[in-house]
Amino acid sequence: EFLKLKLNAELGGRFESLTDIPADIENLFLKNVIAFEHEHANAEIKTVHDVLGNPEYVKSALLNEKGLKAALYEFEKLMEKNGIVVDYLVEYPLRLKYEFLTEELFLHESTMFSMPGMTTHYIYEEFHPNHEYDINRYSEEFINHWLGQNFNEYSTEFGMTFILPGGSEIDRNAVFQKFQWIFDSYQEFQDLEYKVETIQFTLSENDSGTGWSEGFASYSALQEDGETIHFEGNFRFEFLMKDTYWSIVYFTWPGFSW
């Protein structure tokens, strides 16, 4: 209870207890929160290169493939030792990774500090968005949510509204209701097969853009009486990007009718 008061007085934080957390675990958690906030408040702004001790490095163009692989490995081990990891959502050539580290991330400034057990993660795609990957990922999220019949307010593949042909808009909650009406008619969907065959996008100014994906899907819907209905056909997802985030704003899908 003292730590909760301390957290509120010093940092303005509020902490709601959960009845199923043992008191000693809650106590340790609060201590870690306070230590983190104090470290962060006193942390300096440094480059990643500074944090690593300003290691020397060779320009990418001067390294052959063997030397490049060895140098990248050494830098990744050095970063790991200093609590820094770079995550890549898809696989990229080793030379691209090396150039990203030495020519870009090393120069990146941030509020840097370390605590035992703490790791700072940088995601490559936050520096260089992979739009094709994002469109494909959100297309597959829709498909998997459809198979599991579990669309809800946390389904991040959608925007807040859908844009119908002709330009009229419909709230996402109304579409979720349409989903539920369909799901209530079947026990489950089975034997889903699909392939995203084409992805296209166009980028505009101010981190905006439009895009779409197309493919083919087939699945069976199990009815209450044990009979199945087979659905198959082409699908298409229409996307808008706003503030670097893609979302589905219209779609066609076998078994769904607007």
C-alpha positions as a Python dict, from the first residue, in 0.01 Angstrom:
ca = {
    (1, 'E'): (0, 0, 0),
    (2, 'F'): (292, 232, 71),
    (3, 'L'): (436, 169, -276),
    (4, 'K'): (102, 255, -436),
    (5, 'L'): (99, 586, -250),
    (6, 'K'): (461, 647, -351),
    (7, 'L'): (379, 571, -715),
    (8, 'N'): (93, 818, -709),
    (9, 'A'): (279, 1094, -522),
    (10, 'E'): (604, 1082, -718),
    (11, 'L'): (487, 982, -1063),
    (12, 'G'): (115, 1051, -1075),
    (13, 'G'): (43, 685, -1142),
    (14, 'R'): (-256, 487, -1026),
    (15, 'F'): (-254, 115, -973),
    (16, 'E'): (-562, -100, -940),
    (17, 'S'): (-501, -425, -753),
    (18, 'L'): (-607, -759, -895),
    (19, 'T'): (-733, -997, -630),
    (20, 'D'): (-563, -1302, -781),
    (21, 'I'): (-209, -1155, -763),
    (22, 'P'): (-9, -1259, -453),
    (23, 'A'): (101, -963, -241),
    (24, 'D'): (473, -1038, -283),
    (25, 'I'): (441, -1042, -664),
    (26, 'E'): (242, -719, -659),
    (27, 'N'): (509, -564, -436),
    (28, 'L'): (787, -666, -676),
    (29, 'F'): (593, -533, -975),
    (30, 'L'): (546, -193, -811),
    (31, 'K'): (914, -171, -724),
    (32, 'N'): (1004, -245, -1085),
    (33, 'V'): (762, 20, -1213),
    (34, 'I'): (909, 285, -982),
    (35, 'A'): (1267, 189, -1073),
    (36, 'F'): (1184, 203, -1444),
    (37, 'E'): (1024, 547, -1419),
    (38, 'H'): (1316, 687, -1220),
    (39, 'E'): (1568, 549, -1467),
    (40, 'H'): (1370, 688, -1759),
    (41, 'A'): (1341, 1032, -1599),
    (42, 'N'): (1719, 1055, -1557),
    (43, 'A'): (1815, 892, -1886),
    (44, 'E'): (2024, 1071, -2146),
    (45, 'I'): (1947, 1105, -2514),
    (46, 'K'): (2208, 900, -2695),
    (47, 'T'): (2259, 737, -3030),
    (48, 'V'): (2259, 359, -3055),
    (49, 'H'): (2622, 388, -3164),
    (50, 'D'): (2706, 567, -2838),
    (51, 'V'): (2535, 298, -2632),
    (52, 'L'): (2742, 32, -2809),
    (53, 'G'): (3066, 214, -2724),
    (54, 'N'): (3114, 370, -3069),
    (55, 'P'): (3250, 58, -3241),
    (56, 'E'): (3433, 95, -3570),
    (57, 'Y'): (3279, -57, -3879),
    (58, 'V'): (3358, -110, -4245),
    (59, 'K'): (3140, 31, -4521),
    (60, 'S'): (2910, -228, -4673),
    (61, 'A'): (3055, -180, -5023),
    (62, 'L'): (3399, -288, -4898),
    (63, 'L'): (3280, -622, -4755),
    (64, 'N'): (3240, -948, -4943),
    (65, 'E'): (2959, -1183, -4847),
    (66, 'K'): (3169, -1375, -4595),
    (67, 'G'): (3299, -1059, -4428),
    (68, 'L'): (2953, -907, -4429),
    (69, 'K'): (2801, -1208, -4253),
    (70, 'A'): (3076, -1208, -3987),
    (71, 'A'): (3048, -832, -3926),
    (72, 'L'): (2670, -844, -3897),
    (73, 'Y'): (2692, -1133, -3651),
    (74, 'E'): (2941, -941, -3432),
    (75, 'F'): (2723, -630, -3426),
    (76, 'E'): (2411, -826, -3341),
    (77, 'K'): (2595, -996, -3051),
    (78, 'L'): (2724, -657, -2931),
    (79, 'M'): (2374, -512, -2945),
    (80, 'E'): (2229, -808, -2759),
    (81, 'K'): (2494, -765, -2489),
    (82, 'N'): (2379, -404, -2450),
    (83, 'G'): (2010, -492, -2439),
    (84, 'I'): (1922, -394, -2797),
    (85, 'V'): (1753, -616, -3056),
    (86, 'V'): (1632, -542, -3409),
    (87, 'D'): (1323, -735, -3521),
    (88, 'Y'): (1235, -795, -3886),
    (89, 'L'): (880, -895, -3976),
    (90, 'V'): (1003, -1062, -4296),
    (91, 'E'): (1343, -1188, -4406),
    (92, 'Y'): (1575, -943, -4583),
    (93, 'P'): (1919, -975, -4745),
    (94, 'L'): (2210, -962, -4500),
    (95, 'R'): (2358, -659, -4677),
    (96, 'L'): (2037, -463, -4629),
    (97, 'K'): (2040, -549, -4258),
    (98, 'Y'): (2404, -446, -4222),
    (99, 'E'): (2346, -116, -4402),
    (100, 'F'): (2040, -47, -4188),
    (101, 'L'): (2240, -100, -3869),
    (102, 'T'): (2553, 93, -3963),
    (103, 'E'): (2408, 370, -4177),
    (104, 'E'): (2078, 435, -4003),
    (105, 'L'): (2014, 273, -3666),
    (106, 'F'): (2358, 362, -3530),
    (107, 'L'): (2266, 730, -3584),
    (108, 'H'): (1922, 697, -3427),
    (109, 'E'): (1880, 904, -3110),
    (110, 'S'): (1661, 791, -2826),
    (111, 'T'): (1624, 809, -2449),
    (112, 'M'): (1859, 526, -2369),
    (113, 'F'): (1900, 351, -2035),
    (114, 'S'): (1936, -4, -1915),
    (115, 'M'): (1794, -212, -1635),
    (116, 'P'): (1861, -577, -1549),
    (117, 'G'): (1655, -799, -1778),
    (118, 'M'): (1541, -509, -1998),
    (119, 'T'): (1570, -523, -2379),
    (120, 'T'): (1499, -240, -2621),
    (121, 'H'): (1344, -363, -2945),
    (122, 'Y'): (1359, -177, -3274),
    (123, 'I'): (1137, -296, -3561),
    (124, 'Y'): (1286, -247, -3906),
    (125, 'E'): (944, -192, -4064),
    (126, 'E'): (880, 106, -3837),
    (127, 'F'): (1168, 274, -4018),
    (128, 'H'): (1085, 129, -4360),
    (129, 'P'): (721, 18, -4385),
    (130, 'N'): (661, -301, -4584),
    (131, 'H'): (323, -220, -4739),
    (132, 'E'): (288, -547, -4927),
    (133, 'Y'): (348, -739, -4604),
    (134, 'D'): (92, -528, -4415),
    (135, 'I'): (-178, -568, -4679),
    (136, 'N'): (-119, -944, -4695),
    (137, 'R'): (-118, -971, -4314),
    (138, 'Y'): (-448, -787, -4275),
    (139, 'S'): (-603, -989, -4558),
    (140, 'E'): (-506, -1308, -4376),
    (141, 'E'): (-634, -1170, -4045),
    (142, 'F'): (-977, -1124, -4201),
    (143, 'I'): (-970, -1477, -4341),
    (144, 'N'): (-863, -1630, -4009),
    (145, 'H'): (-1122, -1430, -3815),
    (146, 'W'): (-1388, -1544, -4059),
    (147, 'L'): (-1284, -1907, -4013),
    (148, 'G'): (-1293, -1867, -3635),
    (149, 'Q'): (-1617, -1663, -3643),
    (150, 'N'): (-1464, -1416, -3399),
    (151, 'F'): (-1474, -1061, -3534),
    (152, 'N'): (-1495, -800, -3258),
    (153, 'E'): (-1391, -447, -3165),
    (154, 'Y'): (-1028, -565, -3145),
    (155, 'S'): (-1019, -680, -3508),
    (156, 'T'): (-745, -443, -3620),
    (157, 'E'): (-774, -520, -3991),
    (158, 'F'): (-1074, -285, -4020),
    (159, 'G'): (-1116, 90, -4008),
    (160, 'M'): (-1401, 251, -3815),
    (161, 'T'): (-1622, 268, -4124),
    (162, 'F'): (-1662, 80, -4451),
    (163, 'I'): (-1697, 262, -4783),
    (164, 'L'): (-1951, 102, -5013),
    (165, 'P'): (-1954, 131, -5394),
    (166, 'G'): (-2094, 474, -5472),
    (167, 'G'): (-1926, 633, -5172),
    (168, 'S'): (-2178, 576, -4893),
    (169, 'E'): (-2038, 467, -4556),
    (170, 'I'): (-2147, 206, -4302),
    (171, 'D'): (-2029, 179, -3943),
    (172, 'R'): (-1811, -121, -3859),
    (173, 'N'): (-2048, -230, -3580),
    (174, 'A'): (-2328, -268, -3835),
    (175, 'V'): (-2099, -492, -4042),
    (176, 'F'): (-2009, -693, -3733),
    (177, 'Q'): (-2381, -749, -3682),
    (178, 'K'): (-2406, -881, -4038),
    (179, 'F'): (-2121, -1117, -3958),
    (180, 'Q'): (-2298, -1242, -3647),
    (181, 'W'): (-2620, -1312, -3837),
    (182, 'I'): (-2422, -1534, -4072),
    (183, 'F'): (-2226, -1703, -3794),
    (184, 'D'): (-2547, -1781, -3603),
    (185, 'S'): (-2662, -1985, -3903),
    (186, 'Y'): (-2373, -2232, -3889),
    (187, 'Q'): (-2197, -2435, -3624),
    (188, 'E'): (-1856, -2375, -3777),
    (189, 'F'): (-1659, -2326, -4097),
    (190, 'Q'): (-1432, -2607, -4212),
    (191, 'D'): (-1172, -2701, -4472),
    (192, 'L'): (-1075, -2344, -4555),
    (193, 'E'): (-830, -2308, -4841),
    (194, 'Y'): (-723, -1976, -4983),
    (195, 'K'): (-450, -1798, -5172),
    (196, 'V'): (-376, -1427, -5185),
    (197, 'E'): (-274, -1396, -5548),
    (198, 'T'): (-234, -1023, -5614),
    (199, 'I'): (-146, -721, -5401),
    (200, 'Q'): (-132, -365, -5533),
    (201, 'F'): (-100, -28, -5363),
    (202, 'T'): (-46, 339, -5442),
    (203, 'L'): (109, 580, -5194),
    (204, 'S'): (13, 945, -5160),
    (205, 'E'): (142, 1235, -4956),
    (206, 'N'): (98, 1266, -4579),
    (207, 'D'): (139, 893, -4511),
    (208, 'S'): (-179, 797, -4697),
    (209, 'G'): (-255, 557, -4979),
    (210, 'T'): (-491, 306, -5135),
    (211, 'G'): (-444, -62, -5203),
    (212, 'W'): (-613, -395, -5259),
    (213, 'S'): (-557, -768, -5250),
    (214, 'E'): (-727, -1041, -5449),
    (215, 'G'): (-738, -1417, -5441),
    (216, 'F'): (-950, -1730, -5428),
    (217, 'A'): (-1102, -1908, -5127),
    (218, 'S'): (-1315, -2215, -5060),
    (219, 'Y'): (-1462, -2356, -4738),
    (220, 'S'): (-1754, -2555, -4600),
    (221, 'A'): (-2014, -2432, -4351),
    (222, 'L'): (-2151, -2691, -4107),
    (223, 'Q'): (-2522, -2651, -4032),
    (224, 'E'): (-2708, -2751, -3715),
    (225, 'D'): (-2847, -3064, -3884),
    (226, 'G'): (-2497, -3183, -3972),
    (227, 'E'): (-2525, -3096, -4340),
    (228, 'T'): (-2263, -2874, -4502),
    (229, 'I'): (-2283, -2598, -4759),
    (230, 'H'): (-1980, -2534, -4977),
    (231, 'F'): (-1869, -2180, -5058),
    (232, 'E'): (-1600, -2082, -5302),
    (233, 'G'): (-1507, -1787, -5519),
    (234, 'N'): (-1284, -1488, -5566),
    (235, 'F'): (-1228, -1243, -5283),
    (236, 'R'): (-1106, -886, -5281),
    (237, 'F'): (-1009, -654, -4995),
    (238, 'E'): (-997, -278, -5051),
    (239, 'F'): (-756, -85, -4828),
    (240, 'L'): (-695, 272, -4721),
    (241, 'M'): (-379, 385, -4544),
    (242, 'K'): (-393, 673, -4298),
    (243, 'D'): (-104, 778, -4075),
    (244, 'T'): (99, 481, -4207),
    (245, 'Y'): (-169, 226, -4099),
    (246, 'W'): (-361, 14, -4351),
    (247, 'S'): (-720, -92, -4290),
    (248, 'I'): (-986, -278, -4489),
    (249, 'V'): (-1265, -42, -4596),
    (250, 'Y'): (-1455, -274, -4833),
    (251, 'F'): (-1443, -640, -4932),
    (252, 'T'): (-1606, -915, -5131),
    (253, 'W'): (-1594, -1263, -4982),
    (254, 'P'): (-1769, -1592, -5074),
    (255, 'G'): (-2060, -1646, -4837),
    (256, 'F'): (-2103, -1278, -4747),
    (257, 'S'): (-2350, -1039, -4908),
    (258, 'W'): (-2371, -668, -4843),
}
